[in-house]
Amino acid sequence: MKILLVEDDPSTQELLVFHLTAARYTVEQAVDGMIAQELAALWNYDLIVLDVNIPRLDGISLCRHLRGQGVSTPILMLTAQADDKDVITGLDAGADDYVTKPFEVSQVLARIRALLRRGARATTIPSLVWGQLCLDPTLAQVTYSGQVVVPLTPKEYSLLELFLRHPQRVFSRSTILDHLWTIDDSPTEGAVTNLVKDLRNRLKRSGVIENVIQTVYGLGYRLRDLPPSFVGLETAAAEHASPNGSHGANGSAPVERLEPALAATPKSKPLEAIAARFQASIQQRLAVVEAAVRSLQAGELPSQQRAIAQDEAHRLAGGLGTFGYDEGSTHARRIEQLLGDRPLQTAEVDQLSRHLLDLKQTLALAPKPLSAEPPQAIAPLTRHRGAALAVEPKLLHRLQVDAASHGWHLDGATSLSELHQTLSQGRVEAVVLTLDQSAPLGEKLAPLREVKHRFPQLPVLVLTCHDSLEERVQVARLQGDRYLVAPATPSQIFDTLDHLLPETQAPESQVMVVDNDPITRGVITELLTPWGLQVTGLGDPSQFWEVLRQAQPDLLLLALEMPTFSGIDLCQVVRQDSRFGNLPILMVAAHPDTVTVRQVFEMGADDLIGKPIVGPELVTRVLSRIERSRLRQQIEQMRHRQALYWAQQETTDPLTQVANGLHFDAFLQQQWERHCQDQAPISLILCSPDSLRTYYQIYGQQAGDAALRRIARTLHRTINPNIDLVARCGDDEFAIVLPNTNLDGALRVVSRMQQAVTDLKIPQPAPDGGDCITLSLGIGGTTPTGNLSSDLLLKTADQALKDAKARGGNTFCLYPMC
């Protein structure tokens, strides 16, 4: 939910933003009443937190104005004015609740939650009406002249509702994307164009003769103004659509602004840093009050100095109690009252001096510590995602319950295939693996071997109840990252997982500002730098391309009017470049007219900012564009990885993770044709583990699969994977294609394979077959010609393998092709 915080005291503002952000609210900030009034008119907030003593337009007047304009957003007044008459004045002005400073943050959050719950209770949901077209949100139904229109798709319905709720607003294509699509499904802006066209056609087929949606050239789309002949029909259409006669919301629907939130929530900072900044401001405020007291003692206090001192005392009264100086807040409030408009007697001046002295003595003491704990009802945001395999149910339940408080989300898996399915989604950052102590060592380590083979970079925590040196060694050899012996508490497990994650730091975004006015460049730099943005300024447009390539910015801010090259010239140059073509571009112009706006967007700019520059607006638009650009890049990268993954799945054997038979056939034919043209030798090896089927019968399917995977990986390590290919062509048969290799070279590869498989020491189940499983191999090779085919090479190697097995196994047969 979105909250507008109107507070001019930086310390109080910073403290509230810290806690509201921790409670998962989106917070926009305004430091005076005029900015707050504009924001409230442009955006539909869920709640407004309003200070009373704010510059330009006080909180009471702002509250009355908003209520007079029909704004029903809940308003919580937060002020140091604690007298009964002040509370009554605030509530009578239209405030829903009133909290006095100093305040307890937990109490403020509780009141906010109560107001939001109260504001969510609506008796009826009004229909949205445009002429005889009526959308009923309760029934999710659209009617025209009382008749239900052709059923709309969910996206079409949402788009129509968006326009009807905001009849005066122009929606850019990117803004519509943000409203109607999730990040995972974010398509290109062409999808919006198609959706608008589909909605228009759907309404036309339903008899809606008017063009409901208007295209605003260069900007986007909006709801067309109602034709004069239809004015007055909204009520009738609403009554047709709603039996209770509720009227449409067009006339009173709040108008949203074109861009997202005006002031993005700043980064959460430790409370100690916030308190330190408040402490640093105390002495300056005290000096102002002390100077006013000295002027009073001298017999003359100018009205302007008096007003400034009273304002500083007011700020101290509100901030001191909030930051741990309850007694100091009382003295500051009394000083504020004494510095009122009426003349002071000598006794009152002395009283003012005593309160100032008491205040200074109080501030010399240490304040009460601030609690950095977030509200207990709000869990911390999840930072990491993990997966657990075969964890004991009670422990898994405890882990999942405690995960959120440790900044994790934990998915459980009961089988290796389920774990692989979870890991293939690419969101898991670590794995907790419990070893099955009832299984043999090789079998219970098989899941670890599998995970590390398929996801070698993924951290794995091995959890076991049996502390064994041999087991520790095997886990280390399989690249297990941590070994933890049960019983282990959830805190121990999550602390271990935290240490496994690499230290990451969000990259600092680069912004390039091109403007020949050094003052404007300085202002923009000063506004953007506190938000973690690195700003590169350029005053000479003729050096633009060289600086652009050096800076590699994430966003461009271009002045529209500059000597040599204008902002439009530079924008066109960027859009023509394949490397920087998608770079977000914000144009800065002084008092742009309609023609300028159209030209800027036609030339490819993403946004236009007018001069004089409004700080919150600039920051929000820059951060919004950078974030949107990064999200698009992340989505593209994710889709690219998924495409690679699925392409790999089509050519990979799921059990052994080497090439499958389909890929082998294509690869062999491709290499055969190439070698036929180059007149180069090619060899083919077919091999099969001896007695593997008996191994399956004795040790079971899981152990047999594990043995087959070990053999496949071993064969893969004996070849050059950049040139050669290992593929599984049958239940227990592998094929190895060796391009540019004659039979002598094939024999050397065969020797390496036999030795490597023997070194695995996989137990031989047959009593007369030796101690461990061995290989039987068939070799074929030739230099391809037009008279030969790859099928003949395959048949030759297959016959050689059959003969090797007929000789008892653990040998090879080599058959050259003529």
Coordinates of N, CA and C in Angstrom, one line a residue, residues 127-303:
S127 N -20.3 1.1 -10.4 CA -20.1 0.7 -11.8 C -19.3 1.9 -12.5
L128 N -18.6 1.5 -13.6 CA -17.8 2.4 -14.3 C -18.5 2.6 -15.7
V129 N -18.9 3.9 -16.0 CA -19.8 4.1 -17.1 C -19.2 5.1 -18.1
W130 N -19.4 4.8 -19.4 CA -19.1 5.7 -20.4 C -20.2 5.6 -21.4
G131 N -21.1 6.6 -21.4 CA -22.2 6.6 -22.3 C -23.1 5.4 -21.9
Q132 N -23.4 4.5 -22.9 CA -24.2 3.3 -22.6 C -23.4 2.1 -22.3
L133 N -22.0 2.3 -22.3 CA -21.1 1.2 -22.0 C -20.9 1.2 -20.5
C134 N -21.1 0.1 -19.8 CA -21.0 0.0 -18.3 C -20.2 -1.2 -17.9
L135 N -19.2 -1.0 -17.1 CA -18.4 -2.1 -16.5 C -18.7 -2.2 -15.0
D136 N -19.2 -3.4 -14.6 CA -19.6 -3.7 -13.2 C -18.5 -4.5 -12.6
P137 N -17.6 -3.8 -11.7 CA -16.5 -4.6 -11.1 C -16.9 -5.7 -10.2
T138 N -18.1 -5.6 -9.6 CA -18.6 -6.7 -8.7 C -18.9 -8.0 -9.5
L139 N -19.5 -7.8 -10.7 CA -19.8 -9.0 -11.5 C -18.8 -9.3 -12.5
A140 N -17.8 -8.4 -12.7 CA -16.8 -8.5 -13.7 C -17.4 -8.7 -15.1
Q141 N -18.4 -7.8 -15.3 CA -19.2 -7.9 -16.5 C -19.3 -6.6 -17.2
V142 N -19.3 -6.6 -18.5 CA -19.4 -5.4 -19.3 C -20.7 -5.4 -20.1
T143 N -21.5 -4.4 -20.1 CA -22.8 -4.3 -20.8 C -22.8 -3.0 -21.7
Y144 N -23.6 -3.1 -22.7 CA -23.8 -2.0 -23.6 C -25.3 -1.9 -23.9
S145 N -25.9 -0.8 -23.6 CA -27.3 -0.6 -23.7 C -28.1 -1.7 -22.9
G146 N -27.5 -2.1 -21.8 CA -28.2 -3.1 -21.0 C -27.9 -4.5 -21.4
Q147 N -27.2 -4.7 -22.5 CA -27.0 -6.1 -23.0 C -25.5 -6.4 -22.8
V148 N -25.3 -7.7 -22.4 CA -23.9 -8.1 -22.1 C -23.1 -8.2 -23.4
V149 N -21.9 -7.6 -23.5 CA -21.1 -7.6 -24.7 C -20.5 -8.9 -24.9
V150 N -19.8 -9.1 -26.0 CA -19.1 -10.3 -26.3 C -18.0 -10.5 -25.1
P151 N -17.9 -11.7 -24.5 CA -17.0 -11.8 -23.4 C -15.6 -11.4 -23.8
L152 N -15.0 -10.6 -22.8 CA -13.7 -10.1 -23.0 C -12.7 -11.0 -22.4
T153 N -11.5 -11.0 -23.0 CA -10.4 -11.8 -22.3 C -10.0 -11.0 -21.1
P154 N -9.3 -11.7 -20.1 CA -8.9 -11.0 -18.9 C -8.1 -9.7 -19.2
K155 N -7.2 -9.8 -20.1 CA -6.4 -8.6 -20.4 C -7.2 -7.5 -21.0
E156 N -8.2 -7.8 -21.9 CA -9.0 -6.8 -22.5 C -9.9 -6.2 -21.4
Y157 N -10.4 -7.0 -20.5 CA -11.3 -6.5 -19.4 C -10.4 -5.5 -18.6
S158 N -9.2 -5.9 -18.2 CA -8.4 -5.1 -17.4 C -8.0 -3.8 -18.0
L159 N -7.8 -3.8 -19.4 CA -7.5 -2.6 -20.1 C -8.6 -1.6 -20.1
L160 N -9.8 -2.2 -20.4 CA -11.0 -1.3 -20.4 C -11.3 -0.7 -19.0
E161 N -11.1 -1.5 -18.0 CA -11.3 -1.0 -16.6 C -10.3 0.1 -16.3
L162 N -9.1 -0.1 -16.7 CA -8.0 0.9 -16.5 C -8.4 2.3 -17.1
F163 N -8.9 2.2 -18.3 CA -9.3 3.5 -19.0 C -10.5 4.1 -18.3
L164 N -11.5 3.3 -17.9 CA -12.7 3.8 -17.3 C -12.5 4.4 -15.9
R165 N -11.5 3.8 -15.2 CA -11.2 4.3 -13.9 C -10.5 5.7 -13.9
H166 N -9.8 5.9 -15.0 CA -9.0 7.1 -15.1 C -9.3 7.8 -16.5
P167 N -10.5 8.4 -16.6 CA -10.9 8.9 -17.9 C -10.1 10.1 -18.5
Q168 N -9.4 10.8 -17.6 CA -8.6 11.9 -18.2 C -7.2 11.6 -18.4
R169 N -6.8 10.4 -18.1 CA -5.3 10.1 -18.1 C -4.9 9.5 -19.4
V170 N -3.7 10.0 -19.9 CA -3.1 9.3 -21.0 C -2.1 8.3 -20.5
F171 N -2.3 7.1 -21.0 CA -1.4 5.9 -20.6 C -0.4 5.6 -21.7
S172 N 0.9 5.7 -21.4 CA 1.9 5.3 -22.4 C 1.9 3.8 -22.5
R173 N 2.4 3.2 -23.5 CA 2.5 1.8 -23.7 C 3.2 1.1 -22.5
S174 N 4.3 1.7 -22.1 CA 5.1 1.1 -21.0 C 4.3 1.2 -19.7
T175 N 3.5 2.2 -19.5 CA 2.7 2.3 -18.3 C 1.6 1.2 -18.3
I176 N 1.0 1.0 -19.5 CA 0.0 -0.1 -19.6 C 0.7 -1.4 -19.3
L177 N 1.9 -1.6 -19.8 CA 2.6 -2.9 -19.5 C 2.7 -3.0 -18.0
D178 N 3.1 -2.0 -17.3 CA 3.3 -2.0 -15.8 C 2.0 -2.4 -15.1
H179 N 0.9 -1.9 -15.6 CA -0.4 -2.2 -15.0 C -1.0 -3.5 -15.2
L180 N -0.8 -4.1 -16.5 CA -1.5 -5.2 -16.9 C -0.7 -6.5 -16.9
W181 N 0.6 -6.4 -16.9 CA 1.5 -7.6 -17.0 C 2.4 -7.7 -15.8
T182 N 2.7 -8.9 -15.4 CA 3.7 -9.1 -14.4 C 5.1 -9.0 -15.0
I183 N 6.0 -9.0 -14.1 CA 7.4 -8.8 -14.5 C 7.8 -10.1 -15.3
D184 N 7.4 -11.3 -14.9 CA 7.8 -12.5 -15.5 C 7.2 -12.5 -16.9
D185 N 6.0 -11.9 -17.1 CA 5.3 -12.0 -18.4 C 5.5 -10.8 -19.3
S186 N 6.4 -9.9 -18.9 CA 6.5 -8.6 -19.5 C 6.9 -8.7 -21.0
P187 N 5.9 -8.4 -21.9 CA 6.2 -8.5 -23.3 C 6.8 -7.2 -23.9
T188 N 6.9 -7.1 -25.2 CA 7.3 -5.8 -25.7 C 6.1 -4.9 -25.8
E189 N 6.4 -3.6 -26.2 CA 5.3 -2.6 -26.2 C 4.3 -2.9 -27.4
G190 N 4.8 -3.7 -28.3 CA 3.9 -4.1 -29.4 C 2.7 -4.9 -28.9
A191 N 2.8 -5.6 -27.8 CA 1.7 -6.3 -27.3 C 0.6 -5.4 -26.8
V192 N 0.9 -4.2 -26.4 CA -0.1 -3.2 -26.0 C -0.9 -2.8 -27.2
T193 N -0.1 -2.5 -28.3 CA -0.8 -2.1 -29.5 C -1.8 -3.1 -30.0
N194 N -1.4 -4.4 -29.9 CA -2.3 -5.5 -30.4 C -3.5 -5.6 -29.4
L195 N -3.2 -5.4 -28.1 CA -4.3 -5.5 -27.2 C -5.4 -4.4 -27.4
V196 N -4.9 -3.2 -27.6 CA -5.9 -2.1 -27.9 C -6.7 -2.4 -29.1
K197 N -6.0 -2.9 -30.2 CA -6.7 -3.3 -31.4 C -7.7 -4.4 -31.1
D198 N -7.4 -5.4 -30.4 CA -8.3 -6.5 -30.1 C -9.5 -6.0 -29.3
L199 N -9.3 -5.1 -28.3 CA -10.4 -4.6 -27.5 C -11.3 -3.7 -28.4
R200 N -10.8 -2.9 -29.2 CA -11.6 -2.1 -30.1 C -12.5 -3.0 -31.0
N201 N -11.9 -4.1 -31.6 CA -12.6 -5.0 -32.4 C -13.7 -5.7 -31.6
R202 N -13.4 -6.1 -30.4 CA -14.3 -6.9 -29.6 C -15.6 -6.0 -29.3
L203 N -15.3 -4.7 -28.9 CA -16.4 -3.8 -28.6 C -17.2 -3.5 -29.9
K204 N -16.6 -3.4 -31.0 CA -17.3 -3.1 -32.2 C -18.2 -4.3 -32.6
R205 N -17.7 -5.5 -32.4 CA -18.6 -6.7 -32.7 C -19.8 -6.8 -31.7
S206 N -19.7 -6.1 -30.6 CA -20.8 -6.1 -29.6 C -21.7 -5.0 -29.8
G207 N -21.5 -4.2 -30.9 CA -22.5 -3.1 -31.2 C -22.1 -1.8 -30.7
V208 N -20.9 -1.6 -30.1 CA -20.5 -0.3 -29.7 C -19.9 0.4 -30.9
I209 N -20.7 1.4 -31.4 CA -20.4 2.0 -32.6 C -19.3 3.2 -32.3
E210 N -19.3 3.7 -31.1 CA -18.3 4.7 -30.8 C -16.9 4.1 -30.6
N211 N -15.9 4.9 -30.9 CA -14.5 4.5 -30.7 C -14.2 4.9 -29.2
V212 N -14.2 4.0 -28.3 CA -14.1 4.3 -26.9 C -12.6 4.7 -26.6
I213 N -11.6 4.1 -27.2 CA -10.2 4.4 -26.9 C -9.7 5.4 -27.9
Q214 N -9.0 6.4 -27.5 CA -8.4 7.4 -28.3 C -6.9 7.3 -28.3
T215 N -6.3 7.3 -29.5 CA -4.8 7.3 -29.6 C -4.3 8.7 -29.5
V216 N -3.4 8.9 -28.6 CA -2.8 10.3 -28.4 C -1.4 10.2 -29.1
Y217 N -1.3 10.8 -30.2 CA -0.1 10.6 -31.0 C 1.2 10.9 -30.3
G218 N 2.1 9.9 -30.3 CA 3.4 10.1 -29.6 C 3.4 9.9 -28.1
L219 N 2.2 9.7 -27.5 CA 2.1 9.6 -26.1 C 1.6 8.2 -25.6
G220 N 0.4 7.8 -26.2 CA -0.2 6.6 -25.8 C -1.6 6.6 -26.1
Y221 N -2.4 6.1 -25.1 CA -3.9 6.0 -25.3 C -4.6 6.6 -24.1
R222 N -5.9 6.9 -24.3 CA -6.7 7.4 -23.2 C -8.2 7.1 -23.6
L223 N -9.1 7.3 -22.6 CA -10.5 7.2 -22.8 C -11.0 8.4 -23.6
R224 N -11.7 8.2 -24.7 CA -12.2 9.3 -25.5 C -13.2 10.1 -24.8
D225 N -13.2 11.4 -25.0 CA -14.3 12.2 -24.4 C -15.6 11.8 -24.9
L226 N -16.6 11.8 -24.0 CA -17.9 11.3 -24.3 C -18.6 12.3 -25.4
P227 N -19.1 11.7 -26.5 CA -19.8 12.6 -27.5 C -21.0 13.3 -26.8
P228 N -21.2 14.6 -27.2 CA -22.3 15.3 -26.6 C -23.7 14.6 -26.6
S229 N -23.9 13.8 -27.7 CA -25.2 13.1 -27.7 C -25.4 12.1 -26.7
F230 N -24.3 11.7 -26.0 CA -24.4 10.6 -25.0 C -24.3 11.2 -23.6
V231 N -24.1 12.5 -23.4 CA -24.1 13.1 -22.1 C -25.4 12.9 -21.4
G232 N -25.4 12.4 -20.2 CA -26.7 12.2 -19.5 C -27.2 10.7 -19.5
L233 N -26.5 9.9 -20.4 CA -26.9 8.5 -20.4 C -26.2 7.6 -19.4
E234 N -25.2 8.2 -18.7 CA -24.4 7.3 -17.8 C -25.3 6.7 -16.7
T235 N -26.2 7.6 -16.1 CA -27.0 7.1 -15.0 C -27.9 5.9 -15.5
A236 N -28.5 6.1 -16.6 CA -29.4 5.0 -17.1 C -28.6 3.7 -17.4
A237 N -27.4 3.9 -17.9 CA -26.5 2.7 -18.2 C -26.2 2.0 -16.9
A238 N -25.8 2.8 -15.8 CA -25.5 2.2 -14.5 C -26.6 1.5 -13.9
E239 N -27.9 2.1 -14.0 CA -29.0 1.5 -13.4 C -29.4 0.2 -14.1
H240 N -29.1 0.1 -15.4 CA -29.3 -1.1 -16.2 C -28.4 -2.2 -15.6
A241 N -27.1 -1.8 -15.3 CA -26.1 -2.7 -15.0 C -26.2 -3.1 -13.5
S242 N -26.7 -2.2 -12.6 CA -26.6 -2.5 -11.2 C -28.0 -2.3 -10.6
P243 N -28.6 -3.4 -10.0 CA -29.9 -3.3 -9.4 C -30.0 -2.3 -8.3
N244 N -29.0 -1.9 -7.6 CA -29.1 -1.0 -6.5 C -29.0 0.5 -7.0
G245 N -28.8 0.6 -8.3 CA -28.8 2.0 -8.9 C -27.6 2.7 -8.6
S246 N -26.5 2.1 -8.3 CA -25.2 2.8 -8.0 C -24.7 3.4 -9.3
H247 N -24.2 4.6 -9.1 CA -23.8 5.4 -10.3 C -22.4 5.1 -10.7
G248 N -22.1 5.5 -11.9 CA -20.7 5.3 -12.4 C -19.7 6.2 -11.7
A249 N -18.5 5.8 -11.8 CA -17.4 6.5 -11.1 C -16.7 7.4 -11.9
N250 N -17.1 7.6 -13.2 CA -16.3 8.5 -14.1 C -16.1 9.9 -13.5
G251 N -17.2 10.5 -13.0 CA -17.1 11.9 -12.6 C -16.2 12.1 -11.4
S252 N -16.2 11.1 -10.6 CA -15.5 11.3 -9.3 C -14.2 10.4 -9.2
A253 N -13.9 9.6 -10.2 CA -12.8 8.8 -10.0 C -11.5 9.6 -9.9
P254 N -10.6 9.3 -9.0 CA -9.4 10.0 -8.9 C -8.5 9.9 -10.1
V255 N -7.9 11.0 -10.5 CA -7.1 11.0 -11.7 C -5.7 10.7 -11.4
E256 N -5.1 9.6 -11.9 CA -3.7 9.3 -11.6 C -2.8 10.0 -12.5
R257 N -1.6 10.2 -12.1 CA -0.6 10.9 -12.9 C 0.0 9.9 -13.9
L258 N 0.8 10.5 -14.9 CA 1.3 9.7 -15.9 C 2.4 8.8 -15.5
E259 N 3.3 9.3 -14.5 CA 4.4 8.5 -14.1 C 4.2 7.9 -12.7
P260 N 5.0 6.9 -12.3 CA 4.8 6.3 -11.0 C 5.1 7.2 -9.9
A261 N 5.3 6.7 -8.7 CA 5.4 7.5 -7.5 C 6.5 8.6 -7.6
L262 N 6.1 9.7 -7.0 CA 6.9 10.9 -7.2 C 8.3 10.8 -6.5
A263 N 8.2 10.2 -5.3 CA 9.5 10.1 -4.6 C 9.6 8.7 -4.1
A264 N 10.6 8.0 -4.7 CA 10.8 6.6 -4.3 C 11.3 6.5 -2.9
T265 N 11.0 5.4 -2.2 CA 11.4 5.2 -0.8 C 13.0 5.1 -0.8
P266 N 13.6 5.9 0.0 CA 15.1 5.8 0.1 C 15.5 4.5 0.8
K267 N 16.8 4.2 0.7 CA 17.3 3.0 1.3 C 17.2 3.1 2.8
S268 N 16.8 1.9 3.4 CA 16.7 1.9 4.8 C 18.0 2.0 5.5
K269 N 18.1 2.9 6.5 CA 19.4 3.2 7.1 C 19.3 2.8 8.6
P270 N 20.4 2.4 9.2 CA 20.4 2.0 10.6 C 19.9 3.2 11.4
L271 N 19.1 2.8 12.4 CA 18.5 3.8 13.3 C 19.6 4.6 14.0
E272 N 20.7 4.0 14.3 CA 21.8 4.8 14.9 C 22.2 6.0 14.0
A273 N 22.3 5.7 12.7 CA 22.7 6.8 11.8 C 21.7 7.9 11.8
I274 N 20.4 7.5 11.8 CA 19.3 8.5 11.8 C 19.4 9.3 13.1
A275 N 19.5 8.7 14.2 CA 19.6 9.4 15.5 C 20.8 10.3 15.5
A276 N 21.9 9.8 14.9 CA 23.2 10.7 14.9 C 22.9 12.0 14.2
R277 N 22.2 11.9 13.0 CA 21.9 13.1 12.3 C 21.0 14.0 13.0
F278 N 20.1 13.5 13.8 CA 19.2 14.3 14.6 C 20.0 15.0 15.7
Q279 N 20.9 14.2 16.3 CA 21.8 14.8 17.4 C 22.6 16.0 16.8
A280 N 23.1 15.8 15.6 CA 23.9 16.9 15.0 C 23.1 18.1 14.8
S281 N 21.8 18.0 14.6 CA 21.0 19.2 14.3 C 20.5 19.9 15.6
I282 N 20.7 19.3 16.8 CA 20.1 19.8 18.0 C 20.8 21.1 18.4
Q283 N 22.1 21.1 18.3 CA 22.9 22.3 18.8 C 22.5 23.6 17.9
Q284 N 22.4 23.3 16.6 CA 22.0 24.5 15.8 C 20.6 25.0 16.1
R285 N 19.7 24.1 16.4 CA 18.4 24.6 16.8 C 18.4 25.3 18.1
L286 N 19.2 24.7 19.1 CA 19.3 25.3 20.4 C 19.9 26.7 20.3
A287 N 20.8 26.9 19.4 CA 21.5 28.2 19.2 C 20.5 29.3 18.7
V288 N 19.5 28.8 17.9 CA 18.5 29.8 17.4 C 17.6 30.2 18.6
V289 N 17.2 29.2 19.4 CA 16.3 29.5 20.5 C 17.1 30.4 21.6
E290 N 18.3 30.0 21.8 CA 19.1 30.8 22.8 C 19.3 32.2 22.3
A291 N 19.5 32.5 21.0 CA 19.7 33.8 20.5 C 18.4 34.6 20.8
A292 N 17.2 34.0 20.6 CA 16.0 34.7 20.8 C 15.8 35.0 22.3
V293 N 16.2 34.1 23.2 CA 16.1 34.4 24.6 C 17.0 35.6 25.0
R294 N 18.2 35.6 24.4 CA 19.1 36.7 24.7 C 18.5 38.0 24.2
S295 N 17.9 38.0 23.1 CA 17.2 39.2 22.5 C 16.1 39.7 23.5
L296 N 15.3 38.7 24.0 CA 14.3 39.1 24.9 C 14.8 39.7 26.2
Q297 N 15.9 39.1 26.7 CA 16.5 39.7 27.9 C 17.1 41.1 27.7
A298 N 17.5 41.3 26.4 CA 18.0 42.7 26.1 C 16.9 43.7 25.9
G299 N 15.7 43.2 25.8 CA 14.5 44.1 25.7 C 13.9 44.2 24.3
E300 N 14.5 43.5 23.3 CA 13.9 43.6 22.0 C 14.1 42.3 21.2
L301 N 12.9 41.8 20.8 CA 13.0 40.5 20.0 C 12.2 40.8 18.7
P302 N 12.8 40.9 17.5 CA 12.1 41.1 16.3 C 11.1 40.0 16.0
S303 N 10.0 40.3 15.4 CA 9.0 39.3 15.2 C 9.4 38.2 14.3

